[in-house]
Amino acid sequence: MLKTAHPRRRAALAILAALAPIAAILTVVAVPAANASAVPGPPAGWTTVFSDNFSGAAGTGVNTANWLYDTGTSYPGGAGNWGTGEVESETTSTANVYQDGNGHLVINPIRDAAGNWTSGRIETQNSSFAAPPGGEMEMTASIEQPNPGNGLGYWPAFWAMGSAARGVGATNWPSIGEFDIMEDVNALSEVSHTFHCGVDPGGPCNETNGISSNLLACGGCQTGYHTYSIIVDRTNTSAEQLRFYTDGNLQWTVNENQVPVATWQAAVDHGFFMILNVAVGGAYPNRICNCTTPTSATSSGAGMSVGYVAVYETGSGVTTTPTTAPPTTTPPTTTAPPTTAPPTTTPPGGKQCTTTATSNISADCFSTSQGSAPVSAAGDTNPAGVDGNQVAQLSNGTWLEYPGVNFGTGSSQFDARAASGASGGVSGLVNVVLDNPSNAPIGSFAIGNTGGWTSWRTIPANITTTTGTHNVYLEFQSGAGGNPPYVSLHYFSFPAH
């Protein structure tokens, strides 16, 4: 949450017409949803390294052997308003942070008669939670999001920050890494997952937005306990991965090859501490509502309730599945439409690309003819092997149309291959639109500098679940007016369920 703006999906683009099946099916440990404070035991081969089920007496504060309180509006020596523009002051008061006597922690934002807000923010004392080389680490929590009558400005979060933030007021953010495992704003009953790294602004993680899922539908998340988890997977230390889950369902993935190796290592390969808080106001809720929050109508006293938190670790050679249990009701599988507004008119500079149903599609739409052979990602290290199969340096307002793309039985994933050498580290946005350029996007992704125009990366992202056959439009928008061009496109695909 140490940022001044927040999630837009980051991806780059290109296309494969044939859809590939997803190879993995998730399994979870069954824990009754009604018993939200029962910490699941670790699967075989895993070890529980931390847990708290908040079993203290009603009205008591947290166990300070496990937790420390953040107070005021910043870390000592750190950015004001916690670096996000939020307006509350954090306290140790049991009016703001308390155990309810029924196995839950409550973090409760309160507005006083003068209009000032207080709330709570706690961190684990332990800052060494880490995936060992060749192994994995999972952080998980059971949470009921706040359910205010008017939630403008509410910003509940479960997240983690790199241990090196301590002692320097987090002034080394975002290079030390941040995992936003659960965030919602404005009481939308949604959830976003984000990875922060590199430098701010810009950089390989497109800060201050980060590499994010954007807000996804989270039905029932304000009226019942749902589990939110991250697995840091270092089983292959040359191809590490972050996987974000809600109720045991994989929702967002970030791969090591999306950023430079040194950036990833500085942000991931070390210890972390966990944070629970409810902010009020700030850049994220303001951006989503396009307003200033909180307002005089924002409800006071709607707390976030936490049933448990836990951290599990494992060495090499153990299957990676989240330990958290889904609720008794089936969670939604369809991603909510992204918050980025679609263009109101067909962008200029469009180009129709040829598609086929049986082979990968060359993305070289601006040349005189399509390539006849599938594009091979293996050629990416050799610019000469890629340059003939790309749409080079697309600028603001450009769009590409791929007619007749068959999504088959359904896809909720978008895999992209792109490169950008845009100056300043920030490139722009890409909207993925179906059937008509003026329709709302099924996904919108921020594009960051990948390290150069021949530095190709494959980037996964989530989209609204889609079936059938559609015309696909890729609509390019640059935050800097499209000068210089900001992304080159190799291929993309929509993997099947």
mmCIF file of N, CA and C in Angstrom, residues 48-161:
data_model
loop_
_atom_site.group_PDB
_atom_site.id
_atom_site.type_symbol
_atom_site.label_atom_id
_atom_site.label_comp_id
_atom_site.label_asym_id
_atom_site.label_seq_id
_atom_site.Cartn_x
_atom_site.Cartn_y
_atom_site.Cartn_z
ATOM 1 N N THR A 48 4.165 -24.974 9.376
ATOM 2 C CA THR A 48 3.584 -23.706 9.827
ATOM 3 C C THR A 48 4.652 -22.924 10.571
ATOM 4 N N VAL A 49 5.006 -21.754 10.073
ATOM 5 C CA VAL A 49 6.046 -20.948 10.716
ATOM 6 C C VAL A 49 5.462 -19.784 11.504
ATOM 7 N N PHE A 50 4.170 -19.483 11.276
ATOM 8 C CA PHE A 50 3.514 -18.433 12.051
ATOM 9 C C PHE A 50 2.010 -18.599 11.896
ATOM 10 N N SER A 51 1.281 -18.353 12.988
ATOM 11 C CA SER A 51 -0.176 -18.270 12.899
ATOM 12 C C SER A 51 -0.706 -17.510 14.101
ATOM 13 N N ASP A 52 -1.869 -16.905 13.926
ATOM 14 C CA ASP A 52 -2.585 -16.248 15.014
ATOM 15 C C ASP A 52 -4.067 -16.363 14.698
ATOM 16 N N ASN A 53 -4.846 -16.909 15.662
ATOM 17 C CA ASN A 53 -6.289 -17.010 15.467
ATOM 18 C C ASN A 53 -7.049 -16.056 16.374
ATOM 19 N N PHE A 54 -6.364 -15.097 16.968
ATOM 20 C CA PHE A 54 -6.972 -13.975 17.685
ATOM 21 C C PHE A 54 -7.989 -14.455 18.722
ATOM 22 N N SER A 55 -7.497 -15.305 19.600
ATOM 23 C CA SER A 55 -8.356 -15.950 20.595
ATOM 24 C C SER A 55 -8.390 -15.204 21.920
ATOM 25 N N GLY A 56 -7.955 -13.967 21.937
ATOM 26 C CA GLY A 56 -7.937 -13.192 23.175
ATOM 27 C C GLY A 56 -9.325 -12.797 23.636
ATOM 28 N N ALA A 57 -9.376 -12.272 24.853
ATOM 29 C CA ALA A 57 -10.643 -11.856 25.447
ATOM 30 C C ALA A 57 -11.235 -10.672 24.691
ATOM 31 N N ALA A 58 -12.550 -10.549 24.766
ATOM 32 C CA ALA A 58 -13.246 -9.462 24.084
ATOM 33 C C ALA A 58 -12.719 -8.107 24.564
ATOM 34 N N GLY A 59 -12.456 -7.221 23.624
ATOM 35 C CA GLY A 59 -12.024 -5.867 23.950
ATOM 36 C C GLY A 59 -10.548 -5.718 24.215
ATOM 37 N N THR A 60 -9.771 -6.771 24.042
ATOM 38 C CA THR A 60 -8.333 -6.675 24.264
ATOM 39 C C THR A 60 -7.607 -6.381 22.957
ATOM 40 N N GLY A 61 -6.412 -5.834 23.085
ATOM 41 C CA GLY A 61 -5.583 -5.576 21.923
ATOM 42 C C GLY A 61 -4.910 -6.848 21.436
ATOM 43 N N VAL A 62 -4.069 -6.704 20.431
ATOM 44 C CA VAL A 62 -3.405 -7.873 19.861
ATOM 45 C C VAL A 62 -2.253 -8.321 20.748
ATOM 46 N N ASN A 63 -1.811 -9.535 20.527
ATOM 47 C CA ASN A 63 -0.665 -10.095 21.228
ATOM 48 C C ASN A 63 0.603 -9.424 20.692
ATOM 49 N N THR A 64 1.233 -8.617 21.523
ATOM 50 C CA THR A 64 2.393 -7.850 21.056
ATOM 51 C C THR A 64 3.642 -8.708 20.909
ATOM 52 N N ALA A 65 3.569 -9.982 21.312
ATOM 53 C CA ALA A 65 4.669 -10.885 20.969
ATOM 54 C C ALA A 65 4.625 -11.223 19.481
ATOM 55 N N ASN A 66 3.434 -11.134 18.890
ATOM 56 C CA ASN A 66 3.264 -11.411 17.469
ATOM 57 C C ASN A 66 3.217 -10.160 16.613
ATOM 58 N N TRP A 67 2.683 -9.074 17.169
ATOM 59 C CA TRP A 67 2.342 -7.907 16.374
ATOM 60 C C TRP A 67 2.912 -6.630 16.985
ATOM 61 N N LEU A 68 3.185 -5.671 16.133
ATOM 62 C CA LEU A 68 3.492 -4.321 16.587
ATOM 63 C C LEU A 68 2.501 -3.361 15.945
ATOM 64 N N TYR A 69 2.188 -2.274 16.661
ATOM 65 C CA TYR A 69 1.250 -1.269 16.166
ATOM 66 C C TYR A 69 2.001 -0.181 15.402
ATOM 67 N N ASP A 70 1.483 0.177 14.237
ATOM 68 C CA ASP A 70 1.900 1.418 13.606
ATOM 69 C C ASP A 70 1.022 2.533 14.161
ATOM 70 N N THR A 71 1.600 3.694 14.384
ATOM 71 C CA THR A 71 0.836 4.806 14.940
ATOM 72 C C THR A 71 1.076 6.068 14.131
ATOM 73 N N GLY A 72 0.114 6.974 14.219
ATOM 74 C CA GLY A 72 0.235 8.257 13.538
ATOM 75 C C GLY A 72 -0.083 8.153 12.056
ATOM 76 N N THR A 73 0.627 8.945 11.268
ATOM 77 C CA THR A 73 0.347 9.029 9.833
ATOM 78 C C THR A 73 1.561 8.679 8.975
ATOM 79 N N SER A 74 2.627 8.164 9.585
ATOM 80 C CA SER A 74 3.786 7.753 8.791
ATOM 81 C C SER A 74 4.746 6.969 9.657
ATOM 82 N N TYR A 75 5.654 6.239 8.985
ATOM 83 C CA TYR A 75 6.799 5.694 9.698
ATOM 84 C C TYR A 75 7.722 6.850 10.111
ATOM 85 N N PRO A 76 8.474 6.697 11.180
ATOM 86 C CA PRO A 76 9.478 7.725 11.508
ATOM 87 C C PRO A 76 10.422 7.936 10.328
ATOM 88 N N GLY A 77 10.475 9.156 9.837
ATOM 89 C CA GLY A 77 11.337 9.471 8.701
ATOM 90 C C GLY A 77 10.768 9.082 7.357
ATOM 91 N N GLY A 78 9.559 8.510 7.350
ATOM 92 C CA GLY A 78 8.954 8.059 6.099
ATOM 93 C C GLY A 78 8.014 9.069 5.490
ATOM 94 N N ALA A 79 7.422 8.693 4.371
ATOM 95 C CA ALA A 79 6.506 9.577 3.656
ATOM 96 C C ALA A 79 5.253 9.841 4.473
ATOM 97 N N GLY A 80 4.759 11.073 4.427
ATOM 98 C CA GLY A 80 3.540 11.439 5.131
ATOM 99 C C GLY A 80 2.330 10.717 4.583
ATOM 100 N N ASN A 81 1.311 10.588 5.440
ATOM 101 C CA ASN A 81 0.077 9.897 5.056
ATOM 102 C C ASN A 81 0.367 8.510 4.486
ATOM 103 N N TRP A 82 1.389 7.867 5.056
ATOM 104 C CA TRP A 82 1.804 6.508 4.690
ATOM 105 C C TRP A 82 2.144 6.379 3.217
ATOM 106 N N GLY A 83 2.438 7.504 2.565
ATOM 107 C CA GLY A 83 2.841 7.487 1.169
ATOM 108 C C GLY A 83 1.705 7.293 0.191
ATOM 109 N N THR A 84 0.472 7.266 0.674
ATOM 110 C CA THR A 84 -0.683 6.982 -0.187
ATOM 111 C C THR A 84 -1.705 8.100 -0.248
ATOM 112 N N GLY A 85 -1.576 9.102 0.614
ATOM 113 C CA GLY A 85 -2.574 10.164 0.688
ATOM 114 C C GLY A 85 -3.749 9.850 1.584
ATOM 115 N N GLU A 86 -3.728 8.694 2.274
ATOM 116 C CA GLU A 86 -4.831 8.367 3.180
ATOM 117 C C GLU A 86 -4.873 9.355 4.329
ATOM 118 N N VAL A 87 -6.037 9.508 4.965
ATOM 119 C CA VAL A 87 -6.236 10.629 5.894
ATOM 120 C C VAL A 87 -6.293 10.217 7.357
ATOM 121 N N GLU A 88 -6.420 8.934 7.663
ATOM 122 C CA GLU A 88 -6.602 8.516 9.050
ATOM 123 C C GLU A 88 -5.297 8.567 9.836
ATOM 124 N N SER A 89 -5.417 8.646 11.138
ATOM 125 C CA SER A 89 -4.275 8.495 12.041
ATOM 126 C C SER A 89 -4.406 7.141 12.738
ATOM 127 N N GLU A 90 -3.320 6.357 12.728
ATOM 128 C CA GLU A 90 -3.352 5.020 13.325
ATOM 129 C C GLU A 90 -3.146 5.112 14.833
ATOM 130 N N THR A 91 -3.859 4.273 15.590
ATOM 131 C CA THR A 91 -3.764 4.294 17.041
ATOM 132 C C THR A 91 -3.591 2.879 17.590
ATOM 133 N N THR A 92 -3.285 2.823 18.880
ATOM 134 C CA THR A 92 -3.258 1.546 19.606
ATOM 135 C C THR A 92 -4.544 1.322 20.392
ATOM 136 N N SER A 93 -5.511 2.205 20.232
ATOM 137 C CA SER A 93 -6.750 2.146 20.998
ATOM 138 C C SER A 93 -7.550 0.899 20.647
ATOM 139 N N THR A 94 -8.161 0.299 21.660
ATOM 140 C CA THR A 94 -9.021 -0.853 21.403
ATOM 141 C C THR A 94 -10.356 -0.434 20.777
ATOM 142 N N ALA A 95 -10.562 0.865 20.585
ATOM 143 C CA ALA A 95 -11.686 1.296 19.763
ATOM 144 C C ALA A 95 -11.385 1.050 18.291
ATOM 145 N N ASN A 96 -10.095 1.059 17.939
ATOM 146 C CA ASN A 96 -9.681 0.871 16.548
ATOM 147 C C ASN A 96 -9.157 -0.528 16.245
ATOM 148 N N VAL A 97 -8.500 -1.165 17.219
ATOM 149 C CA VAL A 97 -7.933 -2.504 17.010
ATOM 150 C C VAL A 97 -8.267 -3.345 18.237
ATOM 151 N N TYR A 98 -9.049 -4.409 18.056
ATOM 152 C CA TYR A 98 -9.432 -5.211 19.215
ATOM 153 C C TYR A 98 -9.783 -6.628 18.789
ATOM 154 N N GLN A 99 -9.692 -7.544 19.739
ATOM 155 C CA GLN A 99 -10.185 -8.900 19.580
ATOM 156 C C GLN A 99 -11.612 -8.960 20.127
ATOM 157 N N ASP A 100 -12.481 -9.701 19.415
ATOM 158 C CA ASP A 100 -13.903 -9.641 19.771
ATOM 159 C C ASP A 100 -14.347 -10.721 20.747
ATOM 160 N N GLY A 101 -13.417 -11.585 21.185
ATOM 161 C CA GLY A 101 -13.779 -12.645 22.111
ATOM 162 C C GLY A 101 -14.331 -13.882 21.438
ATOM 163 N N ASN A 102 -14.528 -13.828 20.135
ATOM 164 C CA ASN A 102 -15.037 -14.974 19.379
ATOM 165 C C ASN A 102 -14.048 -15.437 18.322
ATOM 166 N N GLY A 103 -12.767 -15.148 18.555
ATOM 167 C CA GLY A 103 -11.742 -15.617 17.641
ATOM 168 C C GLY A 103 -11.524 -14.740 16.427
ATOM 169 N N HIS A 104 -11.782 -13.431 16.576
ATOM 170 C CA HIS A 104 -11.587 -12.529 15.450
ATOM 171 C C HIS A 104 -10.877 -11.261 15.905
ATOM 172 N N LEU A 105 -10.049 -10.733 15.021
ATOM 173 C CA LEU A 105 -9.471 -9.402 15.164
ATOM 174 C C LEU A 105 -10.322 -8.430 14.366
ATOM 175 N N VAL A 106 -10.608 -7.265 14.936
ATOM 176 C CA VAL A 106 -11.367 -6.228 14.235
ATOM 177 C C VAL A 106 -10.507 -4.974 14.128
ATOM 178 N N ILE A 107 -10.389 -4.450 12.911
ATOM 179 C CA ILE A 107 -9.739 -3.157 12.685
ATOM 180 C C ILE A 107 -10.828 -2.211 12.231
ATOM 181 N N ASN A 108 -11.063 -1.157 13.046
ATOM 182 C CA ASN A 108 -12.272 -0.364 12.970
ATOM 183 C C ASN A 108 -11.952 1.107 12.716
ATOM 184 N N PRO A 109 -12.263 1.642 11.537
ATOM 185 C CA PRO A 109 -12.042 3.069 11.288
ATOM 186 C C PRO A 109 -13.180 3.907 11.877
ATOM 187 N N ILE A 110 -12.822 4.996 12.551
ATOM 188 C CA ILE A 110 -13.813 5.816 13.260
ATOM 189 C C ILE A 110 -13.605 7.288 12.918
ATOM 190 N N ARG A 111 -14.698 7.988 12.673
ATOM 191 C CA ARG A 111 -14.664 9.437 12.473
ATOM 192 C C ARG A 111 -15.209 10.123 13.718
ATOM 193 N N ASP A 112 -14.487 11.135 14.222
ATOM 194 C CA ASP A 112 -14.965 11.852 15.406
ATOM 195 C C ASP A 112 -15.869 13.011 15.000
ATOM 196 N N ALA A 113 -16.364 13.744 15.997
ATOM 197 C CA ALA A 113 -17.320 14.825 15.747
ATOM 198 C C ALA A 113 -16.732 15.930 14.888
ATOM 199 N N ALA A 114 -15.417 16.081 14.924
ATOM 200 C CA ALA A 114 -14.764 17.125 14.127
ATOM 201 C C ALA A 114 -14.448 16.657 12.707
ATOM 202 N N GLY A 115 -14.770 15.403 12.391
ATOM 203 C CA GLY A 115 -14.517 14.882 11.058
ATOM 204 C C GLY A 115 -13.169 14.217 10.879
ATOM 205 N N ASN A 116 -12.420 14.051 11.974
ATOM 206 C CA ASN A 116 -11.116 13.399 11.896
ATOM 207 C C ASN A 116 -11.274 11.886 12.018
ATOM 208 N N TRP A 117 -10.460 11.154 11.253
ATOM 209 C CA TRP A 117 -10.544 9.703 11.236
ATOM 210 C C TRP A 117 -9.370 9.071 11.979
ATOM 211 N N THR A 118 -9.674 8.007 12.729
ATOM 212 C CA THR A 118 -8.638 7.136 13.294
ATOM 213 C C THR A 118 -8.913 5.715 12.808
ATOM 214 N N SER A 119 -7.871 4.901 12.800
ATOM 215 C CA SER A 119 -8.029 3.511 12.410
ATOM 216 C C SER A 119 -6.867 2.719 12.979
ATOM 217 N N GLY A 120 -6.685 1.487 12.514
ATOM 218 C CA GLY A 120 -5.623 0.631 13.019
ATOM 219 C C GLY A 120 -4.791 0.039 11.910
ATOM 220 N N ARG A 121 -3.527 -0.184 12.234
ATOM 221 C CA ARG A 121 -2.581 -0.802 11.294
ATOM 222 C C ARG A 121 -1.573 -1.576 12.131
ATOM 223 N N ILE A 122 -1.494 -2.888 11.925
ATOM 224 C CA ILE A 122 -0.568 -3.719 12.683
ATOM 225 C C ILE A 122 0.322 -4.512 11.736
ATOM 226 N N GLU A 123 1.524 -4.801 12.198
ATOM 227 C CA GLU A 123 2.515 -5.555 11.431
ATOM 228 C C GLU A 123 3.020 -6.715 12.275
ATOM 229 N N THR A 124 3.397 -7.799 11.630
ATOM 230 C CA THR A 124 4.023 -8.880 12.374
ATOM 231 C C THR A 124 5.386 -8.437 12.900
ATOM 232 N N GLN A 125 5.695 -8.839 14.122
ATOM 233 C CA GLN A 125 7.039 -8.592 14.661
ATOM 234 C C GLN A 125 8.088 -9.283 13.794
ATOM 235 N N ASN A 126 7.754 -10.474 13.332
ATOM 236 C CA ASN A 126 8.668 -11.253 12.514
ATOM 237 C C ASN A 126 8.728 -10.668 11.105
ATOM 238 N N SER A 127 9.920 -10.392 10.630
ATOM 239 C CA SER A 127 10.094 -9.864 9.273
ATOM 240 C C SER A 127 10.918 -10.814 8.403
ATOM 241 N N SER A 128 10.956 -12.092 8.792
ATOM 242 C CA SER A 128 11.810 -13.049 8.085
ATOM 243 C C SER A 128 11.027 -14.098 7.310
ATOM 244 N N PHE A 129 9.721 -13.861 7.070
ATOM 245 C CA PHE A 129 8.935 -14.825 6.313
ATOM 246 C C PHE A 129 9.422 -14.829 4.863
ATOM 247 N N ALA A 130 9.916 -15.973 4.404
ATOM 248 C CA ALA A 130 10.543 -16.028 3.086
ATOM 249 C C ALA A 130 10.436 -17.423 2.508
ATOM 250 N N ALA A 131 10.387 -17.485 1.189
ATOM 251 C CA ALA A 131 10.506 -18.767 0.496
ATOM 252 C C ALA A 131 11.979 -19.102 0.378
ATOM 253 N N PRO A 132 12.393 -20.279 0.855
ATOM 254 C CA PRO A 132 13.803 -20.639 0.727
ATOM 255 C C PRO A 132 14.139 -20.985 -0.722
ATOM 256 N N PRO A 133 15.392 -20.834 -1.131
ATOM 257 C CA PRO A 133 15.770 -21.277 -2.480
ATOM 258 C C PRO A 133 15.384 -22.739 -2.683
ATOM 259 N N GLY A 134 14.679 -23.028 -3.769
ATOM 260 C CA GLY A 134 14.213 -24.381 -4.036
ATOM 261 C C GLY A 134 12.906 -24.727 -3.359
ATOM 262 N N GLY A 135 12.330 -23.782 -2.585
ATOM 263 C CA GLY A 135 11.093 -24.052 -1.866
ATOM 264 C C GLY A 135 10.060 -22.969 -2.080
ATOM 265 N N GLU A 136 9.087 -22.935 -1.167
ATOM 266 C CA GLU A 136 7.967 -22.007 -1.303
ATOM 267 C C GLU A 136 7.564 -21.452 0.051
ATOM 268 N N MET A 137 6.825 -20.351 -0.011
ATOM 269 C CA MET A 137 6.243 -19.746 1.183
ATOM 270 C C MET A 137 4.823 -19.303 0.846
ATOM 271 N N GLU A 138 3.894 -19.582 1.760
ATOM 272 C CA GLU A 138 2.518 -19.114 1.603
ATOM 273 C C GLU A 138 2.144 -18.217 2.760
ATOM 274 N N MET A 139 1.535 -17.064 2.463
ATOM 275 C CA MET A 139 0.890 -16.212 3.442
ATOM 276 C C MET A 139 -0.607 -16.265 3.176
ATOM 277 N N THR A 140 -1.413 -16.394 4.222
ATOM 278 C CA THR A 140 -2.854 -16.508 4.029
ATOM 279 C C THR A 140 -3.595 -15.889 5.200
ATOM 280 N N ALA A 141 -4.810 -15.434 4.953
ATOM 281 C CA ALA A 141 -5.657 -14.877 6.009
ATOM 282 C C ALA A 141 -7.115 -15.116 5.667
ATOM 283 N N SER A 142 -7.926 -15.295 6.701
ATOM 284 C CA SER A 142 -9.375 -15.385 6.572
ATOM 285 C C SER A 142 -9.958 -14.039 6.995
ATOM 286 N N ILE A 143 -10.651 -13.369 6.078
ATOM 287 C CA ILE A 143 -11.059 -11.979 6.303
ATOM 288 C C ILE A 143 -12.493 -11.763 5.841
ATOM 289 N N GLU A 144 -13.236 -11.029 6.646
ATOM 290 C CA GLU A 144 -14.506 -10.460 6.212
ATOM 291 C C GLU A 144 -14.283 -8.973 5.991
ATOM 292 N N GLN A 145 -14.460 -8.523 4.761
ATOM 293 C CA GLN A 145 -14.227 -7.122 4.439
ATOM 294 C C GLN A 145 -15.243 -6.223 5.135
ATOM 295 N N PRO A 146 -14.899 -4.948 5.358
ATOM 296 C CA PRO A 146 -15.875 -4.007 5.937
ATOM 297 C C PRO A 146 -17.131 -3.916 5.077
ATOM 298 N N ASN A 147 -18.256 -3.650 5.732
ATOM 299 C CA ASN A 147 -19.539 -3.559 5.034
ATOM 300 C C ASN A 147 -20.285 -2.294 5.459
ATOM 301 N N PRO A 148 -19.710 -1.120 5.177
ATOM 302 C CA PRO A 148 -20.344 0.134 5.595
ATOM 303 C C PRO A 148 -21.545 0.475 4.724
ATOM 304 N N GLY A 149 -22.448 1.282 5.263
ATOM 305 C CA GLY A 149 -23.558 1.758 4.454
ATOM 306 C C GLY A 149 -23.093 2.620 3.307
ATOM 307 N N ASN A 150 -22.138 3.505 3.593
ATOM 308 C CA ASN A 150 -21.488 4.307 2.557
ATOM 309 C C ASN A 150 -19.990 4.103 2.723
ATOM 310 N N GLY A 151 -19.372 3.461 1.750
ATOM 311 C CA GLY A 151 -17.983 3.054 1.915
ATOM 312 C C GLY A 151 -16.971 3.887 1.161
ATOM 313 N N LEU A 152 -17.333 5.066 0.658
ATOM 314 C CA LEU A 152 -16.372 5.873 -0.086
ATOM 315 C C LEU A 152 -15.153 6.182 0.779
ATOM 316 N N GLY A 153 -13.996 5.747 0.337
ATOM 317 C CA GLY A 153 -12.750 5.972 1.067
ATOM 318 C C GLY A 153 -12.268 4.786 1.857
ATOM 319 N N TYR A 154 -13.100 3.773 2.076
ATOM 320 C CA TYR A 154 -12.631 2.580 2.793
ATOM 321 C C TYR A 154 -11.600 1.843 1.947
ATOM 322 N N TRP A 155 -10.518 1.403 2.613
ATOM 323 C CA TRP A 155 -9.418 0.744 1.896
ATOM 324 C C TRP A 155 -8.821 -0.347 2.780
ATOM 325 N N PRO A 156 -9.509 -1.480 2.946
ATOM 326 C CA PRO A 156 -8.968 -2.574 3.755
ATOM 327 C C PRO A 156 -7.870 -3.314 2.992
ATOM 328 N N ALA A 157 -6.903 -3.849 3.732
ATOM 329 C CA ALA A 157 -5.785 -4.513 3.050
ATOM 330 C C ALA A 157 -5.130 -5.549 3.944
ATOM 331 N N PHE A 158 -4.669 -6.621 3.284
ATOM 332 C CA PHE A 158 -3.784 -7.633 3.854
ATOM 333 C C PHE A 158 -2.606 -7.708 2.899
ATOM 334 N N TRP A 159 -1.405 -7.374 3.388
ATOM 335 C CA TRP A 159 -0.272 -7.240 2.484
ATOM 336 C C TRP A 159 1.028 -7.501 3.211
ATOM 337 N N ALA A 160 2.123 -7.480 2.477
ATOM 338 C CA ALA A 160 3.443 -7.759 3.043
ATOM 339 C C ALA A 160 4.471 -6.857 2.382
ATOM 340 N N MET A 161 5.481 -6.486 3.156
ATOM 341 C CA MET A 161 6.542 -5.622 2.643
ATOM 342 C C MET A 161 7.891 -6.212 3.026
#
